[in-house]
Tab-separated table of C-alpha atoms and ligand atoms in Angstrom:
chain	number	residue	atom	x	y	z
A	1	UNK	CA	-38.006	-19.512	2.443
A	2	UNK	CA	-34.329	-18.531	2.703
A	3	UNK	CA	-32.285	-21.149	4.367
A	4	UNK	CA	-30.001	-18.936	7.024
A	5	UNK	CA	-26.067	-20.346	7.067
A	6	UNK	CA	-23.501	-20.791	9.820
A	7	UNK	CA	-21.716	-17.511	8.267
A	8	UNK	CA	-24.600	-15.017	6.887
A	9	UNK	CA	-23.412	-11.389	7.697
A	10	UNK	CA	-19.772	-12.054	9.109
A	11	UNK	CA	-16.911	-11.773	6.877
A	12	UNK	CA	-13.858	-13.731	6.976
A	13	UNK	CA	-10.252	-12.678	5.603
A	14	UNK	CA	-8.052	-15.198	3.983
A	15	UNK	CA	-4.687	-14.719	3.595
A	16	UNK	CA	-2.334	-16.614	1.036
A	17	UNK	CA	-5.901	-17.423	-0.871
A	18	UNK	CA	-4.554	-17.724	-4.263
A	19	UNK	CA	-3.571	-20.903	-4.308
A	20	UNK	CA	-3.086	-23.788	-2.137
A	21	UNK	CA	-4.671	-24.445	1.236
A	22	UNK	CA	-5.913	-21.059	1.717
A	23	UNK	CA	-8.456	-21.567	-1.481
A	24	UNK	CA	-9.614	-24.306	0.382
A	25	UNK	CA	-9.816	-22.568	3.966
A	26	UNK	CA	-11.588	-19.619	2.053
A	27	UNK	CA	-14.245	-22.177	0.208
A	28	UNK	CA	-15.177	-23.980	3.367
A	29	UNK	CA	-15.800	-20.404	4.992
A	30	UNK	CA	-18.011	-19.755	1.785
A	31	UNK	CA	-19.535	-22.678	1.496
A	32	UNK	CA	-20.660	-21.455	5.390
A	33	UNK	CA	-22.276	-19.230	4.209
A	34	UNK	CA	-19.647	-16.004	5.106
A	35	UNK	CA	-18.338	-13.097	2.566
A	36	UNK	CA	-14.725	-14.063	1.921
A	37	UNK	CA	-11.445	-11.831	1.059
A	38	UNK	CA	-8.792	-12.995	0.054
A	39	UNK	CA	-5.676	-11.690	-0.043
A	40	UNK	CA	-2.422	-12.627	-1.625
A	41	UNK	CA	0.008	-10.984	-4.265
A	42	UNK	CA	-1.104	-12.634	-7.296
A	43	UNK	CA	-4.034	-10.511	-8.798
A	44	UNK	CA	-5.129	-12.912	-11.563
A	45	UNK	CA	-5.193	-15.904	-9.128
A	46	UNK	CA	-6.552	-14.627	-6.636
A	47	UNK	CA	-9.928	-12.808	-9.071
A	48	UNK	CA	-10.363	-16.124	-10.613
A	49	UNK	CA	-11.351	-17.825	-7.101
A	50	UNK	CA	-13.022	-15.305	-5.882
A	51	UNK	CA	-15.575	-15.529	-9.177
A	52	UNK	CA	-15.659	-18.836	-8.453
A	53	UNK	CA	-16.706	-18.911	-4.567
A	54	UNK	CA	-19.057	-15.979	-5.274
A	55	UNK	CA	-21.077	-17.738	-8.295
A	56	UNK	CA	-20.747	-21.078	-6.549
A	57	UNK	CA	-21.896	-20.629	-2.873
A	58	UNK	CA	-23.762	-16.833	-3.315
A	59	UNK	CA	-21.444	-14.749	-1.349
A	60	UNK	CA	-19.664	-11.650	-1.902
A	61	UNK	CA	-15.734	-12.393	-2.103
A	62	UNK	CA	-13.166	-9.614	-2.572
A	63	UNK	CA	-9.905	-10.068	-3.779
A	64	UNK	CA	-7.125	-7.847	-2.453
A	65	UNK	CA	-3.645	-8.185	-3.840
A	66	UNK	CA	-1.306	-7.393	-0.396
A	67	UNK	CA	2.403	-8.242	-0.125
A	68	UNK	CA	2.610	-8.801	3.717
A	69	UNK	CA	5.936	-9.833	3.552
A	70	UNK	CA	6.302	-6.603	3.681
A	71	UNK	CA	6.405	-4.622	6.733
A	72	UNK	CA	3.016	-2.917	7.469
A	73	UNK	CA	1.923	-5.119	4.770
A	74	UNK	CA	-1.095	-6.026	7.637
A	75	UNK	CA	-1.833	-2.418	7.969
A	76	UNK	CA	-2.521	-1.756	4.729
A	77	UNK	CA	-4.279	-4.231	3.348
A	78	UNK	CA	-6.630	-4.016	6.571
A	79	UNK	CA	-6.595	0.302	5.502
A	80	UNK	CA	-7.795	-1.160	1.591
A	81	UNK	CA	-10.447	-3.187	3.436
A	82	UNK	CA	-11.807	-0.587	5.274
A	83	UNK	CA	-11.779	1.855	2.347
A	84	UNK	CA	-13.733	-1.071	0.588
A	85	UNK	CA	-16.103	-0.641	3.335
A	86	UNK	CA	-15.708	-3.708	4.224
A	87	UNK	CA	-15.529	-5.563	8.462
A	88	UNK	CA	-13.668	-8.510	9.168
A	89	UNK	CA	-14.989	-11.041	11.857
A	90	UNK	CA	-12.676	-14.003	11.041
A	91	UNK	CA	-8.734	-13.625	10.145
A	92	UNK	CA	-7.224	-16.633	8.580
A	93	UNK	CA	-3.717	-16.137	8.789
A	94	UNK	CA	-2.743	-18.720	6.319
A	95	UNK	CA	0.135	-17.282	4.077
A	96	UNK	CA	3.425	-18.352	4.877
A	97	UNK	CA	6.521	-20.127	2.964
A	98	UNK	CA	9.339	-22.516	3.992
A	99	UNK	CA	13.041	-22.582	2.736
A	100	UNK	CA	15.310	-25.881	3.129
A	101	UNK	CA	18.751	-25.864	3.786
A	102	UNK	CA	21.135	-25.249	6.362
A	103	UNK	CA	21.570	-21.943	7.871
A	104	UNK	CA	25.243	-21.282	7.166
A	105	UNK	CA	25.352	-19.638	3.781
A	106	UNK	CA	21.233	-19.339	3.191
A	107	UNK	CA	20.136	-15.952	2.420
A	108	UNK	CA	19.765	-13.629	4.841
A	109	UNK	CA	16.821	-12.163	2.823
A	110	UNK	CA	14.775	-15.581	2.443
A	111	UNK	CA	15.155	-16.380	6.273
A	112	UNK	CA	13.730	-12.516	7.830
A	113	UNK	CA	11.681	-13.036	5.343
A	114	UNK	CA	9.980	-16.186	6.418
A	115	UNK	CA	9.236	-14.313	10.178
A	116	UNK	CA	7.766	-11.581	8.348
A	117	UNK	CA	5.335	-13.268	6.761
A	118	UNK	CA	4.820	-16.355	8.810
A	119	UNK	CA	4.893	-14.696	12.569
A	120	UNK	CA	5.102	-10.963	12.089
A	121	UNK	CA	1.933	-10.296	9.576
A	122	UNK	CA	-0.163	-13.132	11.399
A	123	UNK	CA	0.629	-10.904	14.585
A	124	UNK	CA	-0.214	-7.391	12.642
A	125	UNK	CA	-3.033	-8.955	11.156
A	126	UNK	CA	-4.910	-10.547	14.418
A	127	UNK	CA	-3.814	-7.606	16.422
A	128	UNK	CA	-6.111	-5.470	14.179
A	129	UNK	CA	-8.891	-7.154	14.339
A	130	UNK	CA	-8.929	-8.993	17.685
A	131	UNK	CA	-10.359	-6.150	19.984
A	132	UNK	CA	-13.513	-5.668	17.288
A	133	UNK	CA	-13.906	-9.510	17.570
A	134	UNK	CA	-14.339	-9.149	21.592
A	135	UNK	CA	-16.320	-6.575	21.178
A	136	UNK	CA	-18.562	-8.295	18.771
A	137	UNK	CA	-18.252	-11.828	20.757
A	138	UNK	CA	-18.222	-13.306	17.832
A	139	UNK	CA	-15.603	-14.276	15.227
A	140	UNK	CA	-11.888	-15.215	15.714
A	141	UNK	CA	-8.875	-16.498	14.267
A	142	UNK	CA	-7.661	-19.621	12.041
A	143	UNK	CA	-3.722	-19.535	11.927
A	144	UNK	CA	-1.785	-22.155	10.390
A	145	UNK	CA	1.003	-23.523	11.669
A	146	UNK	CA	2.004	-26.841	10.986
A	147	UNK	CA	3.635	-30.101	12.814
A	148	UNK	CA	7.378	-28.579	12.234
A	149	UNK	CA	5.949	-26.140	15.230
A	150	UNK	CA	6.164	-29.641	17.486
A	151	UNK	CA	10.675	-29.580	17.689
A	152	UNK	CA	13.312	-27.970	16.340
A	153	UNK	CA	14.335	-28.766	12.545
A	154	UNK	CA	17.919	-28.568	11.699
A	155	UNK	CA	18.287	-28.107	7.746
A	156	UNK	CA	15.159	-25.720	7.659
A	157	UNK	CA	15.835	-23.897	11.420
A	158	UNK	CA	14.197	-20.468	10.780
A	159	UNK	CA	10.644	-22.168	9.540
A	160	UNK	CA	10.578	-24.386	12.122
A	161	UNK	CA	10.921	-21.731	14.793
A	162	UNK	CA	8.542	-19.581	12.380
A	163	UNK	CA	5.792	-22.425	12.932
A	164	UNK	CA	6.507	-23.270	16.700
A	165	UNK	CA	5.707	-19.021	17.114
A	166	UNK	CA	2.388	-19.247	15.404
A	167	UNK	CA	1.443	-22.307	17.637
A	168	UNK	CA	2.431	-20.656	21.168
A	169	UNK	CA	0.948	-17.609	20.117
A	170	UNK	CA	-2.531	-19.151	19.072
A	171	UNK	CA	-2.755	-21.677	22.219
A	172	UNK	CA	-2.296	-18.321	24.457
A	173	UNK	CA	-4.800	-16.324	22.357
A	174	UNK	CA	-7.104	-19.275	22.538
A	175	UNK	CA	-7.036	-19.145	26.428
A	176	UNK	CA	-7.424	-15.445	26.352
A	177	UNK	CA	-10.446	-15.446	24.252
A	178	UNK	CA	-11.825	-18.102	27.042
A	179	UNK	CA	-15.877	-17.365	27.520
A	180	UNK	CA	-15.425	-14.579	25.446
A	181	UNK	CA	-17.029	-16.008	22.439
A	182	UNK	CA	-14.277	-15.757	20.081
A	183	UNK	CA	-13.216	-18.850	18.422
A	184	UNK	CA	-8.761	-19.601	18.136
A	185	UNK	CA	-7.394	-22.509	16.408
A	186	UNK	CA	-4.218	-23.534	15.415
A	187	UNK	CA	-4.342	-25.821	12.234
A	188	UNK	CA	-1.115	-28.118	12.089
A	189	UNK	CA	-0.824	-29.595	8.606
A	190	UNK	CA	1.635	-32.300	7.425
A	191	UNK	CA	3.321	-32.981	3.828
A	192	UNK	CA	-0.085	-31.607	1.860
A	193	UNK	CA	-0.095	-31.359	-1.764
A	194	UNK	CA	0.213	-27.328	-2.823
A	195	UNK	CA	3.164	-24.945	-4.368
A	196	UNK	CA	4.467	-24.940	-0.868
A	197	UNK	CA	7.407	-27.738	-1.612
A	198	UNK	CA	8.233	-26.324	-4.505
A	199	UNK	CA	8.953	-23.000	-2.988
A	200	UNK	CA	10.688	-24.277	0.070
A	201	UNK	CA	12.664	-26.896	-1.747
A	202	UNK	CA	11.940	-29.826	0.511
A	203	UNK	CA	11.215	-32.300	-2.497
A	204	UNK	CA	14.095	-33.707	-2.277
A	205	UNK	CA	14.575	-34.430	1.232
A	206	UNK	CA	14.127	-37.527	2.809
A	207	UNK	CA	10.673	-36.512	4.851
A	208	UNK	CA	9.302	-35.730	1.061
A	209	UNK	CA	9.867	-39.571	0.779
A	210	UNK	CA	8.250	-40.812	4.010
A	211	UNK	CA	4.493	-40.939	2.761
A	212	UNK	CA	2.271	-39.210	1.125
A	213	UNK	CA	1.172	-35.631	0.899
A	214	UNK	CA	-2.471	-35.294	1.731
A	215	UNK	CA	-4.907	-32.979	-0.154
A	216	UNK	CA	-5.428	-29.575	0.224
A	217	UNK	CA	-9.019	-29.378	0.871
A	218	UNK	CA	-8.872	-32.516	3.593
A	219	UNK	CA	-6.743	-30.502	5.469
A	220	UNK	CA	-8.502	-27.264	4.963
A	221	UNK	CA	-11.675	-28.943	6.104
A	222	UNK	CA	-10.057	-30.203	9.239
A	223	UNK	CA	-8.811	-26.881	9.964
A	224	UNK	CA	-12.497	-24.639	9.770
A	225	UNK	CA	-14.299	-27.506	11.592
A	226	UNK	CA	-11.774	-27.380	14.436
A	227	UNK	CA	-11.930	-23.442	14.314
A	228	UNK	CA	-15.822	-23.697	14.014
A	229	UNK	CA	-15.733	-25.738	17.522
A	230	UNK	CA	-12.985	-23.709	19.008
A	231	UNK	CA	-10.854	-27.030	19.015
A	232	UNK	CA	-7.286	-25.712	20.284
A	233	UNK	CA	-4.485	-27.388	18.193
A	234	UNK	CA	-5.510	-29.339	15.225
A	235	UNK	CA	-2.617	-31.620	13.809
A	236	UNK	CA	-3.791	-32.945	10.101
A	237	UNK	CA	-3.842	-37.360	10.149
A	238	UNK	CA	-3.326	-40.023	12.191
A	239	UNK	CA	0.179	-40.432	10.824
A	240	UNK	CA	0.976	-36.496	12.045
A	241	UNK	CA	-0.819	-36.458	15.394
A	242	UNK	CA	0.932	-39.454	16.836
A	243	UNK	CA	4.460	-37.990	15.376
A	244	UNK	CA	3.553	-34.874	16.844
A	245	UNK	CA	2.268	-36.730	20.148
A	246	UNK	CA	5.823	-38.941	20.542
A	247	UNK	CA	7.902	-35.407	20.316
A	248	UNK	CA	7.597	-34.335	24.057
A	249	UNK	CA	8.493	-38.305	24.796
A	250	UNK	CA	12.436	-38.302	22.792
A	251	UNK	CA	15.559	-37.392	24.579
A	252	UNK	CA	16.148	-33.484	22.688
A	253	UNK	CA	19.409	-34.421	20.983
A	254	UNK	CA	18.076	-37.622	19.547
A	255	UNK	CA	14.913	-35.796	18.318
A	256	UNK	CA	17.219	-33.412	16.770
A	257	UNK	CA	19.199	-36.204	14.813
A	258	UNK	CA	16.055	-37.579	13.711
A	259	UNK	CA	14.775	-34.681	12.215
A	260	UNK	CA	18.463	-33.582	10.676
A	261	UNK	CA	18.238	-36.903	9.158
A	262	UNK	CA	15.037	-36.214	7.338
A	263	UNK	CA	15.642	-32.801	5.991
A	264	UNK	CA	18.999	-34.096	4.422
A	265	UNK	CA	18.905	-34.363	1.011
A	266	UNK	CA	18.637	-37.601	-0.313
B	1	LIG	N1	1.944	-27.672	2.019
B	1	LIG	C1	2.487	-28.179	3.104
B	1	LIG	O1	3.088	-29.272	3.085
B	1	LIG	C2	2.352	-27.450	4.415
B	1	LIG	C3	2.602	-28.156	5.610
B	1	LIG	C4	2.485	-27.493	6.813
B	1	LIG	C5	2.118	-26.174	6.858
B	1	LIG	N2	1.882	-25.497	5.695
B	1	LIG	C6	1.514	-24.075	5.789
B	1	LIG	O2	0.304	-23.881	5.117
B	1	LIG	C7	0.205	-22.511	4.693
B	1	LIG	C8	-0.255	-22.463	3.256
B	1	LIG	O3	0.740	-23.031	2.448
B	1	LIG	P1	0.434	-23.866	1.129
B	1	LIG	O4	0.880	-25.250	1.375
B	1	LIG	O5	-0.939	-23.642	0.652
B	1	LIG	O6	1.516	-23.193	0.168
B	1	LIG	P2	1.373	-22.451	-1.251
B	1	LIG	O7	0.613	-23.309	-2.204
B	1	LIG	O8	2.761	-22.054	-1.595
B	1	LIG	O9	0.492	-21.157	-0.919
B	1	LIG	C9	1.009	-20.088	-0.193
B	1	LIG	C10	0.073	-18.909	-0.245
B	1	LIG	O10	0.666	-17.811	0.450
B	1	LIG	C11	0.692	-16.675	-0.413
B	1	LIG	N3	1.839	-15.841	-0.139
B	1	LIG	C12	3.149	-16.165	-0.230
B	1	LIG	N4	3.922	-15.108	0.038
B	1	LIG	C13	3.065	-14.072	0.308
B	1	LIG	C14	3.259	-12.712	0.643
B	1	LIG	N5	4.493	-12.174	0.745
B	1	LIG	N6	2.169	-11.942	0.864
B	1	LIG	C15	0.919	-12.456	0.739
B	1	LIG	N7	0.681	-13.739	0.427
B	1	LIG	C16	1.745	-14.542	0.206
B	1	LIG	C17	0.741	-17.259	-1.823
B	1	LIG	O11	0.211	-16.370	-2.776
B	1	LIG	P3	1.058	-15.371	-3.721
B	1	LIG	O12	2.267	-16.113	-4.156
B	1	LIG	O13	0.078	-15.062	-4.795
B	1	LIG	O14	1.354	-14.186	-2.865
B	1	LIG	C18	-0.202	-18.443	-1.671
B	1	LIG	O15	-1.522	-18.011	-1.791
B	1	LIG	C19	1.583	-21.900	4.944
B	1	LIG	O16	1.549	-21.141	6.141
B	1	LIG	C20	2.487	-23.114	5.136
B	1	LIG	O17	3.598	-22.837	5.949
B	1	LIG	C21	1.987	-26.107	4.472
């Protein structure tokens, strides 16, 4: 006798699922039992784990290579899917990048760039999809924020305000999609070990000394069971959720020294 699982017949896209936490978002959905794309712009990466989930946990996973940095990078990688003849019940909006630095003389580029992938595709992308998800009553969205979305950070302003976007906007979706059926969560990681630092240059700053990073797939599992109970806001560690917790607590400008101090370089 087949065993049935959690995610038989629903699909769920992952975005920024050719490395880093998003491989780890999209096994946990396979693993589930659910069909899996995942989209990213490296091709080669992103075939090689989608062999993998497919042999390993029996489901169909398609890659799709999608810039969506780009604008109407959304729309056309959810065009491809359809072409594919493919549905999408879950959106993980999980791509995104950081850059450190201070925002006098940082390219101009590198910043828009950051709201067009971290806020402006994650809105595309669940706009899309969102009314087929009511309709169905099922589904929903997993975006990823992260615990800069808690204050403002001086020395890396634009991600910051990129992050603290993603979590309004999913804590208002969430309340939306009340007794509708659809699940919203906003996953909240902390330092976690992936190409992320590398890319937004925050190894040498002092937070990259403060502890260390957790793993990839601890986070990605905390982040699918919240989603899979509809859990709200789901900050990664005890260390992160009582940070995150004190914010609301500090006077502004002293929050805002705090932080400056820890994205200095050391
Ligand atoms: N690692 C951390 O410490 C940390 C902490 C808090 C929050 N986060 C958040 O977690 C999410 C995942 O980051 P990560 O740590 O796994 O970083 P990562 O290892 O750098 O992975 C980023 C993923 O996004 C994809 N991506 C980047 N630019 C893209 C574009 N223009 N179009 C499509 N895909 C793109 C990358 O694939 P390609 O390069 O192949 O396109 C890759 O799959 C991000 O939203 C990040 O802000 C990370």
């Amino acid at each position: 006798m087949t065993r049935t699982r959690k995610g038989d017949g629903q699909t769920a896209l992952v975005t920024g699922a050719s490395v880093g936490i998003g491989v780890d978002l999209a096994e946990c959905f396979a693993r589930d039992g659910y069909d899996i794309i995942l989209a990213a712009r490296t091709e080669s990466a992103l075939r090689a784990v989608a062999d993998r989930l497919a042999n390993t946990y029996a489901i169909r996973a398609t890659p799709m290579v999608a810039d969506l940095g780009a604008i109407g990078g959304g729309q056309r990688l959810a065009d491809a899917i359809r072409k594919a003849g493919l549905s999408v019940d879950v959106v993980v909006n999980n791509a995104g990048y950081g850059l450190a630095g201070a925002f006098s003389g940082s390219d101009s580029a590198g910043q828009l760039g950051m709201i067009d992938l971290n806020d402006r595709a994650l809105v595309e992308l669940t706009h899309i999809y969102w009314p087929t998800m009511l309709a169905n009553k099922r589904g929903g969205v997993l975006n990823v924020a992260s615990t800069a979305a808690f204050q403002p950070g001086p020395l890396m302003s634009v991600y910051y305000a990129s992050k603290a976007f993603v979590l309004s906007f999913s804590e208002a979706l969430w309340e939306e999609a009340r007794d509708t059926g659809v699940k919203v969560s906003c996953l909240c990681p902390g330092p976690t070990a992936s190409n992320f630092r590398e890319r937004a240059g925050t190894g040498k700053t002092r937070l990259s000394r403060t502890g260390p990073q957790m793993s990839s797939m601890s986070v990605a599992r905390m982040g699918y069971d919240a989603w899979q109970n509809n859990k709200r806001v789901e900050v990664t560690g005890f260390r992160n959720r009582l940070t995150a917790s004190l914010v609301p607590f500090l006077p502004r400008t002293l929050l805002l020294r705090l932080v400056r101090n820890l994205q200095s370089p050391i």
